[in-house]
PDB file of C-alpha atoms in Angstrom:
ATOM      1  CA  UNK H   1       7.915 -23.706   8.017  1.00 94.00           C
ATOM      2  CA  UNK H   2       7.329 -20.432   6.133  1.00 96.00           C
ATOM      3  CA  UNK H   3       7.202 -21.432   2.216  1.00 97.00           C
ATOM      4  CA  UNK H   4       5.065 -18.062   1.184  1.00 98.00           C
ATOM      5  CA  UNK H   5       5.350 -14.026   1.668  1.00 98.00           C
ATOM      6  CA  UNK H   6       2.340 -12.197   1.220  1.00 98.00           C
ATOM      7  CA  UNK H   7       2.924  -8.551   1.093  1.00 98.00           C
ATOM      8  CA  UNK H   8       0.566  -5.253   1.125  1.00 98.00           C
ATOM      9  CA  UNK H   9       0.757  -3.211  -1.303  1.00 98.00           C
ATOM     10  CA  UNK H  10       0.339   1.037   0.139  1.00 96.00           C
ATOM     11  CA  UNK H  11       2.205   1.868   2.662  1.00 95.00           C
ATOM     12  CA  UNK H  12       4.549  -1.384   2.573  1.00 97.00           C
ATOM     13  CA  UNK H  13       5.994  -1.896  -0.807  1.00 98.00           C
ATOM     14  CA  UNK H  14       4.532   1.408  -2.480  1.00 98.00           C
ATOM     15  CA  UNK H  15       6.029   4.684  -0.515  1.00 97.00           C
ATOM     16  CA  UNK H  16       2.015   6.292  -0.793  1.00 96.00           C
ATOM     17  CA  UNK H  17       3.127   9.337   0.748  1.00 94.00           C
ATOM     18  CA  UNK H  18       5.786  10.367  -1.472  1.00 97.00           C
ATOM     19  CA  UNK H  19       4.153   9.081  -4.566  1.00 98.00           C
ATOM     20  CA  UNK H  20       0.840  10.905  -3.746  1.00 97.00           C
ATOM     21  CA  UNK H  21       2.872  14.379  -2.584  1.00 97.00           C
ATOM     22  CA  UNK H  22       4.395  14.171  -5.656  1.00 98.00           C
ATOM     23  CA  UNK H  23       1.660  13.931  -7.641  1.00 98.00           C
ATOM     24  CA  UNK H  24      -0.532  16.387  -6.158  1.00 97.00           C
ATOM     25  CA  UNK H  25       2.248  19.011  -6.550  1.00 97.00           C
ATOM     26  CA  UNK H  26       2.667  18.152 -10.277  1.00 97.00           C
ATOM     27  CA  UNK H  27      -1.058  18.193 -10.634  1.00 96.00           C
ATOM     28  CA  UNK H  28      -1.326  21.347  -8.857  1.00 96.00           C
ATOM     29  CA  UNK H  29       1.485  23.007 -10.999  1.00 94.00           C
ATOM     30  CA  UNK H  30      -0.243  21.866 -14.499  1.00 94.00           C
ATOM     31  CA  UNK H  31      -3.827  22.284 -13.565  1.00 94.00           C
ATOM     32  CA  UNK H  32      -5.150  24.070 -10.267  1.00 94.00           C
ATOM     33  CA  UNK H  33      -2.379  26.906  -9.879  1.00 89.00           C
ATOM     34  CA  UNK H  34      -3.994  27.506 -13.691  1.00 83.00           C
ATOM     35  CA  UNK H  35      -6.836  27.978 -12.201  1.00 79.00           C
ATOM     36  CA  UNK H  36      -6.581  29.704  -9.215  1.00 76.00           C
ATOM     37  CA  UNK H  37      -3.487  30.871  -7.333  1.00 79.00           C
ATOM     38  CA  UNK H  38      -3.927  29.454  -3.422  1.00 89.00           C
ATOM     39  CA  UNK H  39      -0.148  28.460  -3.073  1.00 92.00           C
ATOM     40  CA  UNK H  40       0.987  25.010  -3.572  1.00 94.00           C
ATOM     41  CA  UNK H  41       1.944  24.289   0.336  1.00 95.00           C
ATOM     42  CA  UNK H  42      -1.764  24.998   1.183  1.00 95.00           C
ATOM     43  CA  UNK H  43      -3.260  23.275  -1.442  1.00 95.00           C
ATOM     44  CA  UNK H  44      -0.814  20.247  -1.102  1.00 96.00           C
ATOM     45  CA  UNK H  45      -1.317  19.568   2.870  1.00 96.00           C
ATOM     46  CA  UNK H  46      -5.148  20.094   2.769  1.00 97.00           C
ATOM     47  CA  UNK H  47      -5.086  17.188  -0.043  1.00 97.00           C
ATOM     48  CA  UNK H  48      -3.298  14.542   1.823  1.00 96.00           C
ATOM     49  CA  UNK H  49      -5.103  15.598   5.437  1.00 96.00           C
ATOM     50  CA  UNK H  50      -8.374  15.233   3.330  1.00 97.00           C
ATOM     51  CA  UNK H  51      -6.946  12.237   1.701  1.00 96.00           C
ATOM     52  CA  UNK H  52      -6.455  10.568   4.811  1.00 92.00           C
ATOM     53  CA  UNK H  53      -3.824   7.781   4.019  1.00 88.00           C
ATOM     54  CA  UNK H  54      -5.893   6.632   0.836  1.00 89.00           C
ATOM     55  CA  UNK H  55      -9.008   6.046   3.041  1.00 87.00           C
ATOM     56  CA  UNK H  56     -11.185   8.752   1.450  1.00 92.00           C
ATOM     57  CA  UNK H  57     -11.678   8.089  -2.264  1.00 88.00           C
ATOM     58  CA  UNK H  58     -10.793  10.908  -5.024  1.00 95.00           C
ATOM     59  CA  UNK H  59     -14.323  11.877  -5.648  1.00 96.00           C
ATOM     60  CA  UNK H  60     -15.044  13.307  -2.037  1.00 97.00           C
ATOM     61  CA  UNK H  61     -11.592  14.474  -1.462  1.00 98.00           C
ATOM     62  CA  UNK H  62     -11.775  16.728  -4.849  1.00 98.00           C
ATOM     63  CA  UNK H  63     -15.796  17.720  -4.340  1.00 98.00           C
ATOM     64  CA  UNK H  64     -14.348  18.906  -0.909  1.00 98.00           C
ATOM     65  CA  UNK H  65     -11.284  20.667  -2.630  1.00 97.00           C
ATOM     66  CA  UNK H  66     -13.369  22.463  -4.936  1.00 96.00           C
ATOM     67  CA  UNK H  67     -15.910  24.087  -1.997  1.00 96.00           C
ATOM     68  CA  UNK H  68     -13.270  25.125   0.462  1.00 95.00           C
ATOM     69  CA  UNK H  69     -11.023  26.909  -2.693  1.00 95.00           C
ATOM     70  CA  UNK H  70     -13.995  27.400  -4.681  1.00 94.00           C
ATOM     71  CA  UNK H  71     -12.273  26.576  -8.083  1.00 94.00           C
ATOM     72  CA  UNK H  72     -13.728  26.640 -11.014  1.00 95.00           C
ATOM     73  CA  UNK H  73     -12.841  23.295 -11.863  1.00 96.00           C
ATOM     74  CA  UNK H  74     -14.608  19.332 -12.232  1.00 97.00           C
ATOM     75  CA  UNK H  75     -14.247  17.384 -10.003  1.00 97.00           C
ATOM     76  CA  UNK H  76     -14.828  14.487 -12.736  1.00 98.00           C
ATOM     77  CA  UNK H  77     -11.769  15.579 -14.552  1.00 97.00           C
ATOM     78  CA  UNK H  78      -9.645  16.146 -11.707  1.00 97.00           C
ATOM     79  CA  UNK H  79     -10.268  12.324 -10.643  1.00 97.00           C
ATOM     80  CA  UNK H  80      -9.795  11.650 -13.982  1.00 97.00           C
ATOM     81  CA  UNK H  81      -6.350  13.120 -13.992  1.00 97.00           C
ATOM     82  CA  UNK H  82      -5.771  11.225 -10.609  1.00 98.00           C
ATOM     83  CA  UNK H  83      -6.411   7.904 -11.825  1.00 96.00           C
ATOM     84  CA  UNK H  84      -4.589   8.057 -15.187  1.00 97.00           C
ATOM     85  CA  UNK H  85      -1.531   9.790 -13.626  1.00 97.00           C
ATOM     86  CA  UNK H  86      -0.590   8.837  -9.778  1.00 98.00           C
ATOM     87  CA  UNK H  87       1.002   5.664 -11.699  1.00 98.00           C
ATOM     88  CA  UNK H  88       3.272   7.776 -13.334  1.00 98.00           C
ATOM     89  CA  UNK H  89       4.600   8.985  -9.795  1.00 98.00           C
ATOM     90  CA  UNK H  90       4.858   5.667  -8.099  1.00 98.00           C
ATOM     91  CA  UNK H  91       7.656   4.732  -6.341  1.00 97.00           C
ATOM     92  CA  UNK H  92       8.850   2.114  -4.193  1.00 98.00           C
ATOM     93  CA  UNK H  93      10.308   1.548  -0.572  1.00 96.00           C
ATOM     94  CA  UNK H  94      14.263   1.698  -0.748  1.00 94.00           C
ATOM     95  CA  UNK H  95      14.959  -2.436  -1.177  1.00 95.00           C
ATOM     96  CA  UNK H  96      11.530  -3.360  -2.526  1.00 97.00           C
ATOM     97  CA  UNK H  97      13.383  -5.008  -5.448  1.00 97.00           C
ATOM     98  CA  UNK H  98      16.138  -6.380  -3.939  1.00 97.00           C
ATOM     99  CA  UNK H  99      14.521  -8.052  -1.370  1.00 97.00           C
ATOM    100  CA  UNK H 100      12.024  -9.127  -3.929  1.00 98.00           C
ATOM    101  CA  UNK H 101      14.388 -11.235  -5.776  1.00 97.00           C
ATOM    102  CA  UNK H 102      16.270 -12.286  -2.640  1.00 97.00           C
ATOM    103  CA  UNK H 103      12.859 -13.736  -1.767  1.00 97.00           C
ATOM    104  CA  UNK H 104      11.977 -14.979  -5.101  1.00 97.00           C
ATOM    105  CA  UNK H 105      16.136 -16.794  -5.354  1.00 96.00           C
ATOM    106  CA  UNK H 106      15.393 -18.663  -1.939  1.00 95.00           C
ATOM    107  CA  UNK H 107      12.563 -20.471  -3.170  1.00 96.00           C
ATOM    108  CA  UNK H 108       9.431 -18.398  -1.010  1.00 97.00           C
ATOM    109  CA  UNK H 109       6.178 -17.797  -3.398  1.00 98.00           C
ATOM    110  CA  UNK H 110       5.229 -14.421  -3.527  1.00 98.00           C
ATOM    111  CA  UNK H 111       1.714 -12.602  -3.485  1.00 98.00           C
ATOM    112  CA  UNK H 112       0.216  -9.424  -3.108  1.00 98.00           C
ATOM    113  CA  UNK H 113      -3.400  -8.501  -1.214  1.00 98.00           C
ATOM    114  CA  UNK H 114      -3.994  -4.779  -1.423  1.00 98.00           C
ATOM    115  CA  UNK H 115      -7.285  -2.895  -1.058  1.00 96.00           C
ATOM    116  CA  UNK H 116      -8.582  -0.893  -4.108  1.00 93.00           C
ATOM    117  CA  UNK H 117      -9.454  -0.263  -7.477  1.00 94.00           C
ATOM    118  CA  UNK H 118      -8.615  -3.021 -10.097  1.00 97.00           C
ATOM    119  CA  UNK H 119      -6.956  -0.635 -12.467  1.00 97.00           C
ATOM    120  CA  UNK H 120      -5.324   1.619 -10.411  1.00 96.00           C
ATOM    121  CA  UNK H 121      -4.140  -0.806  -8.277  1.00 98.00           C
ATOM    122  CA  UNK H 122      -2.762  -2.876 -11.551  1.00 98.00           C
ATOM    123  CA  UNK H 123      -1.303   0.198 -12.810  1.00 98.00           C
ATOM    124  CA  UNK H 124       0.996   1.308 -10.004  1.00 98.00           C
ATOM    125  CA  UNK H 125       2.361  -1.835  -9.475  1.00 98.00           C
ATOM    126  CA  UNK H 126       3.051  -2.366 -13.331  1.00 98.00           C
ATOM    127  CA  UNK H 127       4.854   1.505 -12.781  1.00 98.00           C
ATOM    128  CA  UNK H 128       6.783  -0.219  -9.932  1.00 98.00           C
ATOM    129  CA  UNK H 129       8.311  -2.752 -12.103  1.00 97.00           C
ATOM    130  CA  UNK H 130       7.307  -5.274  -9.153  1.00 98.00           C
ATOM    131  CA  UNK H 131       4.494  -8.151 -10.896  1.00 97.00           C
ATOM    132  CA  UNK H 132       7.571 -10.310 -11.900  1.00 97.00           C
ATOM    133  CA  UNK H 133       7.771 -11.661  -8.581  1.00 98.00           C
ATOM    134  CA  UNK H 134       4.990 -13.033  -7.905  1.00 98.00           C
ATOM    135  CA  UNK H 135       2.534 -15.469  -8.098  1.00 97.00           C
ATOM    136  CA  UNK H 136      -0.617 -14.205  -7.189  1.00 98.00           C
ATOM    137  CA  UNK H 137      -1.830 -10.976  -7.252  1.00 98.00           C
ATOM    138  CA  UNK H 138      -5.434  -9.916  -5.531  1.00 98.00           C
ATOM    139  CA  UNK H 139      -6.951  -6.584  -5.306  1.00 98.00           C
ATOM    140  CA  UNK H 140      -9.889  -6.120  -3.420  1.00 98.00           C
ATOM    141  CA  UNK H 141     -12.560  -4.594  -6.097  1.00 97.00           C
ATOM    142  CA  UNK H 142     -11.319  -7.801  -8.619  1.00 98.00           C
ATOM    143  CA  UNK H 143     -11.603 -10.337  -5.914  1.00 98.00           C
ATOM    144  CA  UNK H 144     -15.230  -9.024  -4.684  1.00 98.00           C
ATOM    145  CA  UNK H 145     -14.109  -9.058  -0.836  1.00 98.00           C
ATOM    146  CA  UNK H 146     -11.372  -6.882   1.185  1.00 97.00           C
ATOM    147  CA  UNK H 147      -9.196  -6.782   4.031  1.00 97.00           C
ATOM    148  CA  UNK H 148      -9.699  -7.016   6.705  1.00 97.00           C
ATOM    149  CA  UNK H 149     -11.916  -9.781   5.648  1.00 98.00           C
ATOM    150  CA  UNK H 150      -9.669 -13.216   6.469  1.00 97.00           C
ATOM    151  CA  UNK H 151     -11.493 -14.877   3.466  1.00 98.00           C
ATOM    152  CA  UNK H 152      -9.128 -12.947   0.884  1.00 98.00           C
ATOM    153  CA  UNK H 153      -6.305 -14.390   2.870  1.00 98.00           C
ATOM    154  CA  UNK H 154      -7.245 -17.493   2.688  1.00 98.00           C
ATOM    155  CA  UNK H 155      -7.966 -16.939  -1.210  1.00 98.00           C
ATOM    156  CA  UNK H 156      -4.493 -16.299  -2.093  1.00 98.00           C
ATOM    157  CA  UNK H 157      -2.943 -19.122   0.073  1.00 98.00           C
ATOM    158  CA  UNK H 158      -5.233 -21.299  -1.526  1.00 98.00           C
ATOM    159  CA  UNK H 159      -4.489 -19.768  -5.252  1.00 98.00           C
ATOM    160  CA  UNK H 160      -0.593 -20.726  -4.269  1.00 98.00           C
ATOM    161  CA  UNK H 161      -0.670 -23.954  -2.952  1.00 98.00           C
ATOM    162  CA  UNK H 162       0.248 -23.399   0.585  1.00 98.00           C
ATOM    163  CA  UNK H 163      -1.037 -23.558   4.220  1.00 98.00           C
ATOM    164  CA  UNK H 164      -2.237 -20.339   5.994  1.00 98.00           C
ATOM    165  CA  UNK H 165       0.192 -21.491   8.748  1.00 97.00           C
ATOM    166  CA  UNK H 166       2.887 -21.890   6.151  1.00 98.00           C
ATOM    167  CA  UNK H 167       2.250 -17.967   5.335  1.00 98.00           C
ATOM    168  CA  UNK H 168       3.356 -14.723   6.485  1.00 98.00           C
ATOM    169  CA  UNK H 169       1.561 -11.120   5.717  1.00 98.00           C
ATOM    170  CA  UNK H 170       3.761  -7.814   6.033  1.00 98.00           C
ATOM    171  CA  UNK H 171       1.801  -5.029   5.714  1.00 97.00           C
ATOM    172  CA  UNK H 172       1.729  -1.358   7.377  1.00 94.00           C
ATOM    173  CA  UNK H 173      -1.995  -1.409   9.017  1.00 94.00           C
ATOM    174  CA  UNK H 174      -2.322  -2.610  12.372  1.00 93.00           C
ATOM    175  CA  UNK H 175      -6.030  -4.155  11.803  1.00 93.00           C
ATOM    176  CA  UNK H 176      -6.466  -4.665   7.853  1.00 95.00           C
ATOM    177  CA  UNK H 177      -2.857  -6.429   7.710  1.00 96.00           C
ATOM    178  CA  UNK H 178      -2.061  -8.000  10.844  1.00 96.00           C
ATOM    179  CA  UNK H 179      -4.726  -8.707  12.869  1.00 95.00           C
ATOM    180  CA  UNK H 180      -6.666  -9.822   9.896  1.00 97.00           C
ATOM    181  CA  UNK H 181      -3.752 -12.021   8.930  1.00 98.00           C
ATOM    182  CA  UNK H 182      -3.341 -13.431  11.671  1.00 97.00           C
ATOM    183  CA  UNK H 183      -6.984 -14.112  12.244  1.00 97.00           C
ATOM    184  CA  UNK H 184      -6.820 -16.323   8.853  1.00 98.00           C
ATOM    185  CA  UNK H 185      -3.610 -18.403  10.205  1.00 98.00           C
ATOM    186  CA  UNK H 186      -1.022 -16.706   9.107  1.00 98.00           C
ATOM    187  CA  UNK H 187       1.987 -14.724  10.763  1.00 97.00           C
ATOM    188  CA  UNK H 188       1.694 -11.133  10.200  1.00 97.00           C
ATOM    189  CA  UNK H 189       5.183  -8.632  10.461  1.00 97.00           C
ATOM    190  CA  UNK H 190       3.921  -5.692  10.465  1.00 95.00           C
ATOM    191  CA  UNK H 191       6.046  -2.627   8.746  1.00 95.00           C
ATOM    192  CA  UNK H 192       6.512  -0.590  11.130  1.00 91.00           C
ATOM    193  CA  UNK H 193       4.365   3.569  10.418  1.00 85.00           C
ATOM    194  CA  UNK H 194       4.620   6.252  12.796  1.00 77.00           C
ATOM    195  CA  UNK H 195       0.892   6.855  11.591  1.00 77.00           C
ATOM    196  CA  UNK H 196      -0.486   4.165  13.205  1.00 78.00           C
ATOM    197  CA  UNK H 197      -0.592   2.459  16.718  1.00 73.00           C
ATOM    198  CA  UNK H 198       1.615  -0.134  17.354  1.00 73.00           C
ATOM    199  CA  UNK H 199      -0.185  -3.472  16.754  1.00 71.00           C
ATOM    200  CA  UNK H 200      -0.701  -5.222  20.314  1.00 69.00           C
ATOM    201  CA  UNK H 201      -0.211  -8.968  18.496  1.00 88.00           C
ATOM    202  CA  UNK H 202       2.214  -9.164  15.878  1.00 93.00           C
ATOM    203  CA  UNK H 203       5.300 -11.759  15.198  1.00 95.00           C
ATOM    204  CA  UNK H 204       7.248  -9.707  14.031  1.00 95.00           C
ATOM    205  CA  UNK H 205       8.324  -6.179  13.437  1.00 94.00           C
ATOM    206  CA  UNK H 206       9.724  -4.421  10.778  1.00 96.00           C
ATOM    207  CA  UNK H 207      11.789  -1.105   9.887  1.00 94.00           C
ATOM    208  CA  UNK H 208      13.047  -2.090   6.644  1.00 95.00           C
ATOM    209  CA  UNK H 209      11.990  -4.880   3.906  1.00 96.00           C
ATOM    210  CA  UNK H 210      15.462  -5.997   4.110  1.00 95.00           C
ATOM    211  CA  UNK H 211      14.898  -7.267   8.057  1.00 96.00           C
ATOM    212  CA  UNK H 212      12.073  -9.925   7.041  1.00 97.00           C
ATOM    213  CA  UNK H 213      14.634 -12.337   5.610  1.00 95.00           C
ATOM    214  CA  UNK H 214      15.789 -12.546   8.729  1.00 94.00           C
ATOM    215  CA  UNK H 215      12.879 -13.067  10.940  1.00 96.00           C
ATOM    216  CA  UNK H 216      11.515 -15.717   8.585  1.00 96.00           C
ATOM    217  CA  UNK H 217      15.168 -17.535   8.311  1.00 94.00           C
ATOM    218  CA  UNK H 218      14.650 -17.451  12.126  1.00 93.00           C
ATOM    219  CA  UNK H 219      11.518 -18.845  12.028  1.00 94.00           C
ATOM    220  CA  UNK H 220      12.404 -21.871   9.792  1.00 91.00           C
ATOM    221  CA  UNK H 221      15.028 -22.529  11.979  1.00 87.00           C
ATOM    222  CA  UNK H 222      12.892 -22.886  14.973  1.00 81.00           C
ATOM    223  CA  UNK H 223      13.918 -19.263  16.955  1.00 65.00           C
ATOM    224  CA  UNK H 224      11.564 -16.825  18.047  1.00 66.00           C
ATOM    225  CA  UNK H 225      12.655 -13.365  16.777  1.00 56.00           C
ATOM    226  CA  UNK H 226      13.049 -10.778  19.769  1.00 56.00           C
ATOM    227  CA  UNK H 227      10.022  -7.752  19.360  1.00 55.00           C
TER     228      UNK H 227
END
């Protein structure tokens, strides 16, 4: 019996792409194009390839900016601006909220593991309007341990009362979400991202938030959702 959803953060209930193109365009029009004129197109794509779905930090991906355009800019400040201000471009998945509280009415606890920065990752959920719903919230540089690491999985089941095998993970990475779920008990529904390749053992599968009522209402009732 599923009693808990655990979700991940990028990439499943923050849209990371949008919010980041949007900031680095705004960033771009209030600080680099002031600097040096290399069009906004260029400047933007080269940021997220660099970027590489969050996997680079800021520091290298601006240092490396700042070479290949050669602007006269600090890289200090420029991560500066990144880490005060992506918050203030965050946005979620279409029905992150309402499947939130459809969650949170039927009686599942509700948790969050993400990867990253304690304040940054505090800050765009806060901007999300999301930390009502749930019970526990870990991020990886607080917690002292990351995904894939099954250990942080086991942390928050712990921190809410529950069973790993009375948990299920959704997240958008095929090896830091569900494999490493599943490798601390839990079910793992992975959301499904054109980036990645498809995860060889997951329990379910994903399109749209609104789809894991569903599969877990399924699972409760004892039927093996179709992948």
């Amino acid at each position: 019996m599923i009693r808990a959803v655990i979700f991940d953060l990028d990439g499943t209930l923050l849209d990371r792409s949008t919010s980041l193109y949007h900031f680095v365009v705004d960033q771009y029009a209030r600080i680099i194009h002031n600097a040096k004129s290399i069009g906004v197109e260029r400047y933007t794509n080269r940021f997220i390839e660099l970027d590489h779905r969050g996997y680079v930090w800021k520091d290298r991906v601006y240092q490396e900016l700042i070479k290949e355009f050669e602007l006269p800019l600090d890289w200090n400040e420029l991560l500066a601006d990144y880490t005060s201000g992506f918050s203030k471009h965050a946005v979620p998945f279409p029905n992150t909220h309402e499947v939130l509280e459809r969650l949170k009415n039927h009686g599942f606890k509700l948790g969050i593991i993400t990867n990253g920065v304690g304040d940054f990752q505090s800050s765009n959920i806060e901007a999300l309007g999301i930390q009502k719903y749930f019970e526990v919230i870990l991020i990886s540089e607080i917690e002292g341990i990351r995904k894939p690491d099954p250990a942080i999985f086991l942390r928050a089941a712990e921190r809410m009362g529950v069973q790993p095998q009375a948990c299920v993970y959704v997240g958008d990475h095929p090896a830091n979400d569900i494999a490493a779920s599943k490798n601390a008990g839990m079910k793992g529904i992975w959301k499904e991202d054109g980036f990645y390749t498809e995860p060889v053992d997951y329990d379910g599968k994903v399109s749209d938030l609104f789809e894991i009522e569903r599969i877990i209402e399924q699972w409760n009732l004892g039927i093996k959702p179709m992948k």
